[in-house]
Amino acid sequence: MKVGYLGPKGTFSEEAALRYFSNSENETIMYSTIFDVLEAVDEGEVDRGIVPIENAIEGTITMTTDGLINHDVWIEGEAVLPVRLHLLAVEGANLEDIKEIWSIPPALAQCRIFTKKMKAATKHFSSTSGAAEALSTSGRLDAGAVASELAAEIFGLEIAKRDIHDNNCNSTRFLILSKAPNGNIHETDKSMLLITPTEDRPGLLAIILNVFSSLDINLSWIESRPTKKKLGTYRFFIEAALGVHDSNLKKAVTILEAYGHEVRVLGSYKTRKL
Amino acid sequence: MKVGYLGPKGTFSEEAALRYFSNSENETIMYSTIFDVLEAVDEGEVDRGIVPIENAIEGTITMTTDGLINHDVWIEGEAVLPVRLHLLAVEGANLEDIKEIWSIPPALAQCRIFTKKMKAATKHFSSTSGAAEALSTSGRLDAGAVASELAAEIFGLEIAKRDIHDNNCNSTRFLILSKAPNGNIHETDKSMLLITPTEDRPGLLAIILNVFSSLDINLSWIESRPTKKKLGTYRFFIEAALGVHDSNLKKAVTILEAYGHEVRVLGSYKTRKL
């Protein structure tokens, strides 16, 4: 099976892909953006895709929500990966000499207490592993990169300081995508809906949420995204704690549609810890 | 009056700061992160700060929501700036020779149709104007930067292609911050609350939103942000279409507190078009 994931090498997305699709018969294919992964699934270039949807610290990864709106794909799985960030350095570097820290803005934001204490300047890269690779190439002893242990291994860097994240329970949630539903949907226990209201009116989200609570459906995640048509108008991603086969979930969809909202079922899945 | 804003020179944040605080008696001071602006206001280093909170395409700017959680500041104003993105190039460059486009990820995401048609690679920078400055310094004829007209002027670049954003009604909403309320709060007509539920239970957000709808309070913006303690637990930013002086808004706060939620009033303001 061909599996598309977000590169470059050494990112948490690669780690999630390798762990989830650990079967040796799977061929993992690296893409340079989340959109490219979604497109590859949509166009049948790969059989499965894996993309990050939410990080415990940073919140929703909006490239993924927005990509789901524009692609015809099905969410068939969910996986949660613990995230540990380290300060990587070139061999022989001393922690106290590091005056510049390289990484992506969210990773730097997650290590704010540490970087502040280090009194180090920060420099932005496109990925944590891209920062690690640049550091390795530069050979600089006065700079460090915030990245994963996998990145340290790949780019031959040392871990100058382990677990530098402010918060100890960081993790990232990934979605596993296919073109269409596979396997036994009756074994799933979560589903994701995209609700696009046809009119903007006071109390809109309250009305939508009441449909779920009136049917005793617990919601595990709600995210509003701009319609991109007018500032202040939104669509809603809602994750319900029921698979799409459940009769109550079907009722909720019917009621929401009767209210005039556009409802798209994006997938039905179970969660898995990595 | 000293005004803190997010740099570097030539960003939309600078444009918003210069337009909102156009009085010549104001002194604008540039900071390198949104957090630094919030901190400068919190610590009295500046009298006012201006930070982006939401873009019509990209949605909420989470550095700002998360910064509001951690700083003791007051939102006293709101301003909406139209956003227009152009492809900047070095003088003499030909559009068809541009094979690499430089900018921040959100700006590149907003020009996806254009960059796809150009078949250009993309390169990430820390700011739109940072990309423009790097381009100007490099003198490269095979690269372009996605940035504002202000950045083109500042860094002596040409506009190779005007208005390359996918969407024509893009704008960014800014918040104006002070340390404590000033002026006549009775003239404001919007307010922002930060609601931190003390327990996670089914239908939590529905219950919160029903408090507002039962009092006929219209909500203009809702954003959930992770508690950063456990994946899947959230706090809510809610913008109500009433100033904090309004008796119904006061009732809503009292009721939410009676439910046991922690409610922080972040500010009361009016909106202004830039």
Coordinates of C-alpha atoms in Angstrom, one line a residue:
Chain A
M1 CA 0.0 0.0 0.0
K2 CA 1.3 3.5 -0.8
V3 CA 1.1 6.0 2.0
G4 CA 1.5 9.7 1.6
Y5 CA 2.8 11.8 4.5
L6 CA 4.2 15.3 5.2
G7 CA 8.0 15.6 5.0
P8 CA 10.8 16.4 5.2
K9 CA 12.7 13.5 6.8
G10 CA 12.8 13.6 10.6
T11 CA 9.5 15.4 11.3
F12 CA 6.9 14.2 13.8
S13 CA 4.6 13.5 10.8
E14 CA 7.2 11.1 9.4
E15 CA 7.4 9.4 12.8
A16 CA 3.6 9.0 12.9
A17 CA 3.6 7.6 9.4
L18 CA 6.3 5.1 10.1
R19 CA 4.7 4.0 13.3
Y20 CA 1.1 3.8 12.0
F21 CA 2.0 2.1 8.8
S22 CA 4.8 -0.1 10.2
N23 CA 4.0 -3.1 8.0
S24 CA 6.9 -3.7 5.7
E25 CA 4.6 -4.0 2.7
N26 CA 3.7 -0.3 2.9
E27 CA 5.6 2.2 0.8
T28 CA 5.8 5.7 2.4
I29 CA 5.9 8.6 0.1
M30 CA 7.0 12.0 1.3
Y31 CA 5.2 15.2 0.2
S32 CA 6.2 18.8 0.9
T33 CA 2.9 20.2 2.1
I34 CA -0.3 19.0 3.8
F35 CA -2.2 20.0 0.7
D36 CA -0.1 17.8 -1.5
V37 CA -0.8 14.8 0.8
L38 CA -4.6 15.4 0.6
E39 CA -4.3 15.9 -3.2
A40 CA -2.4 12.6 -3.6
V41 CA -5.1 10.8 -1.7
D42 CA -7.9 12.5 -3.6
E43 CA -6.4 11.7 -7.0
G44 CA -5.5 8.1 -6.1
E45 CA -1.8 8.6 -6.3
V46 CA -1.5 7.0 -2.9
D47 CA -3.8 4.5 -1.1
R48 CA -3.6 6.3 2.3
G49 CA -2.5 9.7 3.6
I50 CA -1.6 10.8 7.2
V51 CA -1.8 14.4 8.2
P52 CA -1.7 16.3 11.6
I53 CA -5.0 17.8 12.6
E54 CA -4.4 19.1 16.2
N55 CA -1.6 19.7 18.6
A56 CA -2.2 19.8 22.3
I57 CA -0.4 23.1 22.6
E58 CA -0.9 24.8 19.3
G59 CA -4.4 23.7 18.6
T60 CA -5.9 23.0 15.2
I61 CA -3.7 22.7 12.2
T62 CA -5.7 24.8 9.8
M63 CA -3.9 23.6 6.7
T64 CA -5.6 20.3 7.3
T65 CA -9.1 21.6 8.1
D66 CA -8.9 23.8 5.0
G67 CA -7.5 21.0 2.9
L68 CA -10.4 18.7 4.0
I69 CA -12.9 21.3 2.7
N70 CA -11.3 21.3 -0.8
H71 CA -10.6 17.6 -1.2
D72 CA -12.8 14.6 -1.7
V73 CA -11.2 12.2 0.9
W74 CA -12.5 10.1 3.7
I75 CA -11.1 10.0 7.3
E76 CA -10.8 6.4 8.2
G77 CA -8.5 6.6 11.3
E78 CA -7.0 8.7 14.0
A79 CA -3.7 8.4 15.8
V80 CA -2.2 10.3 18.7
L81 CA 1.6 10.7 18.9
P82 CA 3.4 12.1 22.0
V83 CA 5.6 15.0 21.1
R84 CA 9.0 15.6 22.7
L85 CA 11.2 18.5 21.7
H86 CA 14.9 18.6 22.3
L87 CA 17.6 21.2 21.7
L88 CA 19.9 19.6 19.1
A89 CA 23.5 20.9 18.6
V90 CA 26.6 20.0 16.5
E91 CA 28.9 17.6 18.3
G92 CA 31.2 19.5 20.6
A93 CA 28.9 22.5 21.1
N94 CA 28.5 23.8 24.6
L95 CA 25.0 24.7 25.8
E96 CA 26.1 28.1 27.1
D97 CA 27.6 29.1 23.8
I98 CA 24.3 28.7 21.9
K99 CA 23.1 32.1 21.1
E100 CA 20.6 31.3 18.3
I101 CA 17.9 28.7 18.2
W102 CA 16.4 27.5 14.9
S103 CA 13.0 25.8 14.4
I104 CA 9.5 26.4 13.2
P105 CA 7.4 29.1 15.0
P106 CA 5.1 26.6 16.8
A107 CA 8.0 24.5 18.1
L108 CA 9.8 27.7 19.3
A109 CA 6.5 28.8 20.9
Q110 CA 6.4 25.5 22.8
C111 CA 9.8 26.0 24.3
R112 CA 9.4 29.7 25.2
I113 CA 10.5 29.3 28.9
F114 CA 13.7 27.5 27.8
T115 CA 14.6 29.9 24.9
K116 CA 13.9 32.9 27.2
K117 CA 16.3 31.5 29.9
M118 CA 18.9 30.9 27.2
K119 CA 18.6 34.5 26.1
A120 CA 18.9 33.2 22.6
A121 CA 17.7 34.8 19.3
T122 CA 15.3 32.6 17.2
K123 CA 15.4 31.9 13.5
H124 CA 12.5 30.4 11.6
F125 CA 12.7 27.4 9.3
S126 CA 10.0 25.5 7.3
S127 CA 10.2 22.4 9.5
T128 CA 11.9 21.2 12.7
S129 CA 13.9 18.8 10.7
G130 CA 14.8 21.4 8.2
A131 CA 16.3 23.5 11.0
A132 CA 18.2 20.4 12.2
E133 CA 19.5 19.7 8.7
A134 CA 20.6 23.4 8.2
L135 CA 22.4 23.2 11.6
S136 CA 24.2 20.0 10.7
T137 CA 25.3 21.5 7.3
S138 CA 26.4 24.8 8.9
G139 CA 28.5 23.1 11.6
R140 CA 27.9 26.1 13.8
L141 CA 28.7 25.7 17.5
D142 CA 26.8 28.9 18.5
A143 CA 23.4 27.7 17.2
G144 CA 20.9 25.0 18.2
A145 CA 17.8 23.4 16.6
V146 CA 14.5 22.5 18.3
A147 CA 13.5 19.2 16.8
S148 CA 12.9 15.5 17.5
E149 CA 15.2 12.7 18.5
L150 CA 14.6 11.2 15.1
A151 CA 15.9 14.4 13.5
A152 CA 19.0 14.2 15.7
E153 CA 19.7 10.6 14.5
I154 CA 19.1 11.4 10.8
F155 CA 21.3 14.5 10.7
G156 CA 24.0 13.3 13.1
L157 CA 23.4 15.9 15.8
E158 CA 23.7 15.7 19.6
I159 CA 21.0 16.3 22.1
A160 CA 22.3 19.3 24.0
K161 CA 19.2 19.5 26.2
R162 CA 16.5 17.0 26.4
D163 CA 12.7 17.8 26.7
I164 CA 12.9 21.6 26.5
H165 CA 9.1 22.0 25.9
D166 CA 7.3 24.2 28.4
N167 CA 4.6 21.6 28.8
N168 CA 4.9 18.0 29.6
C169 CA 1.9 16.5 28.0
N170 CA 2.3 17.6 24.5
S171 CA 0.9 15.3 21.7
T172 CA -0.3 15.6 18.1
R173 CA -3.4 14.0 16.7
F174 CA -3.2 12.7 13.1
L175 CA -5.9 11.7 10.7
I176 CA -5.6 8.7 8.4
L177 CA -7.2 9.4 5.0
S178 CA -8.4 7.2 2.1
K179 CA -10.3 8.0 -1.0
A180 CA -13.4 6.2 0.1
P181 CA -14.6 4.2 3.2
N182 CA -12.9 0.8 3.7
G183 CA -13.3 -1.9 6.3
N184 CA -15.9 -2.2 8.9
I185 CA -17.5 1.2 9.6
H186 CA -19.5 -0.4 12.4
E187 CA -16.4 -0.7 14.5
T188 CA -15.8 3.0 14.5
D189 CA -16.8 5.3 17.4
K190 CA -16.0 8.8 16.2
S191 CA -17.1 10.8 13.2
M192 CA -16.3 14.2 11.8
L193 CA -18.8 16.5 10.2
L194 CA -18.4 19.7 8.2
I195 CA -21.3 22.0 8.7
T196 CA -21.7 25.0 6.5
P197 CA -24.6 27.2 7.6
T198 CA -26.6 28.6 4.6
E199 CA -27.4 31.8 6.5
D200 CA -25.7 33.7 9.3
R201 CA -28.0 34.4 12.2
P202 CA -27.7 35.1 15.9
G203 CA -27.2 32.0 18.0
L204 CA -26.3 29.9 15.0
L205 CA -23.6 27.7 16.7
A206 CA -25.8 27.3 19.8
I207 CA -28.6 26.0 17.6
I208 CA -26.3 23.5 15.9
L209 CA -24.8 22.3 19.2
N210 CA -28.2 21.9 20.7
V211 CA -29.1 19.4 18.0
F212 CA -26.3 17.2 19.3
S213 CA -26.9 17.6 23.0
S214 CA -30.7 17.0 22.5
L215 CA -29.7 13.6 21.1
D216 CA -27.2 13.0 23.9
I217 CA -24.3 13.0 21.4
N218 CA -21.0 14.1 23.0
L219 CA -18.7 16.3 20.9
S220 CA -15.0 15.9 21.3
W221 CA -13.9 18.7 19.1
I222 CA -15.3 21.9 17.5
E223 CA -13.5 24.2 15.2
S224 CA -14.8 27.2 13.4
R225 CA -13.1 28.1 10.1
P226 CA -13.7 31.3 8.1
T227 CA -15.8 30.8 5.0
K228 CA -13.1 32.9 3.3
K229 CA -15.9 34.9 1.7
K230 CA -16.5 37.5 4.4
L231 CA -14.7 38.3 7.6
G232 CA -16.9 37.1 10.5
T233 CA -18.6 34.2 8.7
Y234 CA -17.7 30.6 9.5
R235 CA -18.2 26.9 8.9
F236 CA -17.9 24.4 11.7
F237 CA -15.9 21.2 12.0
I238 CA -17.6 19.0 14.6
E239 CA -16.2 15.7 15.9
A240 CA -18.9 13.5 17.5
A241 CA -18.3 10.6 19.8
L242 CA -20.3 8.2 17.6
G243 CA -19.6 6.4 14.3
V244 CA -21.6 7.4 11.2
H245 CA -23.5 4.0 11.4
D246 CA -25.1 5.1 14.7
S247 CA -28.8 5.9 14.3
N248 CA -28.5 9.0 16.6
L249 CA -25.8 10.4 14.5
K250 CA -27.9 9.9 11.4
K251 CA -30.7 11.7 13.1
A252 CA -28.4 14.6 13.9
V253 CA -27.4 14.9 10.2
T254 CA -31.1 14.8 9.1
I255 CA -32.1 17.5 11.6
L256 CA -29.2 19.8 10.7
E257 CA -30.0 19.4 7.0
A258 CA -33.7 20.1 7.8
Y259 CA -32.5 23.4 9.4
G260 CA -31.1 24.2 6.0
H261 CA -27.4 23.7 6.8
E262 CA -25.1 21.9 4.4
V263 CA -23.6 18.8 6.2
R264 CA -20.7 16.8 4.8
V265 CA -19.7 13.6 6.6
L266 CA -15.9 13.6 6.5
G267 CA -15.2 10.3 8.0
S268 CA -15.8 7.7 10.7
Y269 CA -13.0 6.2 12.8
K270 CA -11.4 4.9 16.0
T271 CA -8.5 6.4 17.8
R272 CA -5.1 4.7 18.2
K273 CA -2.2 5.7 20.4
L274 CA 1.2 5.6 18.7
Chain B
M1 CA 1.9 58.2 23.2
K2 CA 4.1 55.1 22.7
V3 CA 2.6 52.4 20.5
G4 CA 4.0 48.9 20.2
Y5 CA 3.4 46.8 17.0
L6 CA 4.6 43.7 15.3
G7 CA 7.5 44.3 12.9
P8 CA 9.5 44.1 10.8
K9 CA 9.1 47.2 8.6
G10 CA 6.6 46.8 5.7
T11 CA 4.2 44.2 7.3
F12 CA 0.5 44.6 7.4
S13 CA 0.8 45.1 11.1
E14 CA 3.0 48.1 10.6
E15 CA 0.4 49.5 8.1
A16 CA -2.4 49.0 10.6
A17 CA -0.3 50.7 13.4
L18 CA 0.6 53.7 11.2
R19 CA -3.0 54.1 10.0
Y20 CA -4.7 53.7 13.4
F21 CA -2.2 55.8 15.3
S22 CA -1.7 58.4 12.6
N23 CA -1.4 61.3 15.0
S24 CA 2.1 62.7 14.7
E25 CA 2.4 62.8 18.5
N26 CA 2.4 59.0 18.6
E27 CA 5.7 57.2 18.6
T28 CA 5.5 53.7 17.1
I29 CA 7.9 51.1 18.5
M30 CA 8.5 47.8 16.6
Y31 CA 8.7 44.4 18.3
S32 CA 9.7 41.2 16.8
T33 CA 6.9 38.9 18.1
I34 CA 3.2 39.3 19.1
F35 CA 4.2 38.2 22.5
D36 CA 6.7 41.0 22.9
V37 CA 4.0 43.5 22.0
L38 CA 1.7 42.1 24.6
E39 CA 4.5 42.1 27.2
A40 CA 5.4 45.7 26.4
V41 CA 1.8 46.7 27.1
D42 CA 1.5 44.6 30.2
E43 CA 4.7 46.0 31.7
G44 CA 3.9 49.6 30.8
E45 CA 6.8 49.9 28.3
V46 CA 4.3 51.3 25.8
D47 CA 0.9 53.0 26.2
R48 CA -0.8 51.0 23.5
G49 CA -0.2 47.9 21.5
I50 CA -1.8 46.7 18.2
V51 CA -1.8 43.0 17.3
P52 CA -3.6 40.9 14.6
I53 CA -6.3 38.6 16.0
E54 CA -8.0 37.2 12.9
N55 CA -7.6 37.1 9.1
A56 CA -10.5 36.4 6.8
I57 CA -8.7 33.6 5.1
E58 CA -6.4 32.1 7.7
G59 CA -8.7 32.5 10.7
T60 CA -7.6 33.2 14.2
I61 CA -4.0 34.2 14.9
T62 CA -3.4 31.9 17.9
M63 CA -0.2 33.8 19.0
T64 CA -2.6 36.6 20.0
T65 CA -5.2 34.5 21.7
D66 CA -2.6 32.6 23.6
G67 CA -0.8 35.9 24.5
L68 CA -4.0 37.3 25.9
I69 CA -4.3 34.4 28.2
N70 CA -0.9 35.1 29.7
H71 CA -0.9 38.8 29.9
D72 CA -2.8 41.3 32.0
V73 CA -3.9 43.7 29.2
W74 CA -7.2 45.3 28.2
I75 CA -8.7 45.3 24.7
E76 CA -9.9 48.9 24.0
G77 CA -10.3 48.9 20.3
E78 CA -10.6 46.9 17.1
A79 CA -9.6 47.8 13.6
V80 CA -10.1 46.0 10.2
L81 CA -7.5 46.4 7.5
P82 CA -8.0 45.2 3.9
V83 CA -5.2 42.9 2.8
R84 CA -3.8 42.9 -0.7
L85 CA -0.9 40.7 -1.7
H86 CA 1.4 41.3 -4.7
L87 CA 4.3 39.4 -6.2
L88 CA 7.3 41.7 -5.8
A89 CA 10.4 41.3 -7.9
V90 CA 13.8 42.9 -8.4
E91 CA 13.8 45.6 -11.1
G92 CA 14.2 44.1 -14.5
A93 CA 12.9 40.7 -13.6
N94 CA 10.5 38.9 -15.9
L95 CA 7.4 37.2 -14.5
E96 CA 8.1 34.1 -16.5
D97 CA 11.6 33.7 -15.2
I98 CA 10.4 33.6 -11.5
K99 CA 10.9 30.0 -10.4
E100 CA 10.9 30.5 -6.6
I101 CA 8.4 32.5 -4.5
W102 CA 9.3 33.6 -1.0
S103 CA 7.0 34.6 1.8
I104 CA 5.4 33.4 5.1
P105 CA 3.3 30.2 4.8
P106 CA -0.1 31.9 5.3
A107 CA 0.6 34.5 2.6
L108 CA 1.7 31.6 0.2
A109 CA -1.4 29.7 1.2
Q110 CA -3.5 32.7 0.2
C111 CA -2.0 32.8 -3.3
R112 CA -2.1 29.1 -4.0
I113 CA -3.9 29.4 -7.4
F114 CA -1.2 31.9 -8.6
T115 CA 1.8 30.0 -7.3
K116 CA 0.5 26.7 -8.8
K117 CA 0.0 28.4 -12.2
M118 CA 3.5 29.8 -12.0
K119 CA 4.9 26.2 -11.2
A120 CA 7.2 27.9 -8.8
A121 CA 8.8 26.4 -5.7
T122 CA 8.1 28.2 -2.4
K123 CA 10.5 29.2 0.4
H124 CA 9.5 30.2 3.9
F125 CA 10.4 33.4 5.7
S126 CA 9.5 34.9 9.1
S127 CA 7.5 37.8 7.6
T128 CA 6.2 39.0 4.2
S129 CA 8.5 42.0 4.4
G130 CA 11.4 39.8 5.5
A131 CA 11.0 37.9 2.3
A132 CA 10.9 41.2 0.4
E133 CA 14.0 42.4 2.1
A134 CA 15.9 39.2 1.4
L135 CA 14.9 39.4 -2.2
S136 CA 16.1 42.9 -2.5
T137 CA 19.4 42.0 -0.9
S138 CA 19.9 39.0 -3.1
G139 CA 19.2 40.8 -6.3
R140 CA 17.9 37.5 -7.8
L141 CA 15.9 37.8 -11.0
D142 CA 14.5 34.2 -10.7
A143 CA 12.7 34.7 -7.4
G144 CA 9.8 36.8 -6.2
A145 CA 8.3 37.7 -2.8
V146 CA 4.6 37.8 -1.8
A147 CA 4.2 40.9 0.2
S148 CA 2.4 44.3 0.5
E149 CA 2.8 47.4 -1.6
L150 CA 4.3 49.1 1.5
A151 CA 7.1 46.4 1.4
A152 CA 7.7 47.1 -2.3
E153 CA 8.2 50.8 -1.5
I154 CA 10.5 50.2 1.5
F155 CA 12.8 47.7 -0.2
G156 CA 12.8 49.2 -3.6
L157 CA 11.1 46.3 -5.4
E158 CA 8.8 46.3 -8.4
I159 CA 5.3 44.8 -8.4
A160 CA 5.6 42.0 -11.0
K161 CA 2.0 41.0 -10.5
R162 CA -0.6 42.8 -8.6
D163 CA -3.4 41.2 -6.4
I164 CA -2.3 37.6 -6.6
H165 CA -4.4 36.4 -3.7
D166 CA -7.0 33.7 -4.5
N167 CA -9.7 35.6 -2.7
N168 CA -10.8 39.1 -3.2
C169 CA -12.2 40.1 0.1
N170 CA -9.3 39.4 2.4
S171 CA -8.9 41.5 5.5
T172 CA -7.2 41.3 8.9
R173 CA -8.8 42.3 12.2
F174 CA -6.5 43.9 14.8
L175 CA -6.9 44.5 18.5
I176 CA -5.8 47.7 20.2
L177 CA -4.5 47.0 23.7
S178 CA -3.8 49.1 26.8
K179 CA -2.9 48.2 30.3
A180 CA -6.3 49.2 31.8
P181 CA -9.6 50.6 30.5
N182 CA -9.5 54.2 29.3
G183 CA -12.1 56.5 27.9
N184 CA -15.8 56.1 27.8
I185 CA -16.7 52.4 28.0
H186 CA -20.3 53.2 27.5
E187 CA -19.6 54.0 23.9
T188 CA -18.3 50.5 23.2
D189 CA -20.5 47.9 21.6
K190 CA -18.5 44.7 21.6
S191 CA -16.7 42.8 24.3
M192 CA -14.4 39.8 24.6
L193 CA -14.6 37.1 27.3
L194 CA -12.3 34.3 28.0
I195 CA -14.2 31.4 29.5
T196 CA -12.3 28.6 31.2
P197 CA -14.6 25.7 32.2
T198 CA -13.7 24.2 35.5
E199 CA -14.8 20.7 34.4
D200 CA -15.1 19.0 31.1
R201 CA -18.5 17.6 30.5
P202 CA -20.7 16.6 27.5
G203 CA -22.4 19.6 25.9
L204 CA -20.2 22.1 27.6
L205 CA -20.0 24.6 24.8
A206 CA -23.7 24.2 24.0
I207 CA -24.5 25.1 27.7
I208 CA -22.2 28.2 27.5
L209 CA -23.6 29.4 24.2
N210 CA -27.2 29.0 25.5
V211 CA -26.5 31.4 28.3
F212 CA -25.9 34.1 25.6
S213 CA -28.8 33.1 23.4
S214 CA -31.2 33.0 26.3
L215 CA -30.3 36.7 27.0
D216 CA -30.5 37.6 23.3
I217 CA -26.8 38.4 23.1
N218 CA -25.4 37.9 19.6
L219 CA -21.9 36.4 19.4
S220 CA -19.6 37.6 16.6
W221 CA -16.7 35.3 17.2
I222 CA -16.0 32.1 19.1
E223 CA -12.6 30.4 19.3
S224 CA -11.6 27.4 21.2
R225 CA -8.0 27.1 22.3
P226 CA -6.4 24.1 24.0
T227 CA -5.9 24.3 27.7
K228 CA -2.3 23.0 27.0
K229 CA -2.8 20.6 29.8
K230 CA -4.5 17.7 28.1
L231 CA -5.3 17.0 24.4
G232 CA -9.0 17.5 23.9
T233 CA -9.7 20.1 26.7
Y234 CA -10.3 23.7 25.7
R235 CA -11.0 27.3 26.9
F236 CA -13.2 29.6 24.8
F237 CA -12.8 33.1 23.5
I238 CA -16.2 34.6 23.0
E239 CA -16.9 38.0 21.4
A240 CA -20.3 39.4 22.2
A241 CA -22.1 42.2 20.4
L242 CA -22.5 44.2 23.6
G243 CA -20.2 46.4 25.6
V244 CA -19.3 45.3 29.1
H245 CA -21.4 48.1 30.6
D246 CA -24.6 46.5 29.3
S247 CA -26.7 44.9 31.9
N248 CA -27.4 41.8 29.8
L249 CA -23.7 41.1 29.4
K250 CA -23.2 41.5 33.1
K251 CA -25.9 38.9 33.6
A252 CA -24.3 36.5 31.3
V253 CA -21.0 36.8 33.2
T254 CA -22.8 36.2 36.5
I255 CA -24.6 33.2 35.2
L256 CA -21.5 31.6 33.6
E257 CA -19.7 32.1 36.9
A258 CA -22.6 30.6 38.8
Y259 CA -22.2 27.5 36.5
G260 CA -18.7 27.3 37.9
H261 CA -16.7 28.6 34.9
E262 CA -13.9 31.0 35.2
V263 CA -14.7 34.2 33.2
R264 CA -12.2 36.9 32.4
V265 CA -13.4 40.1 30.7
L266 CA -10.7 40.9 28.2
G267 CA -12.0 44.2 26.9
S268 CA -14.8 46.3 25.5
Y269 CA -14.5 48.1 22.2
K270 CA -15.9 49.5 19.0
T271 CA -14.8 48.5 15.5
R272 CA -13.1 50.8 13.1
K273 CA -12.3 50.4 9.4
L274 CA -8.7 51.3 8.3

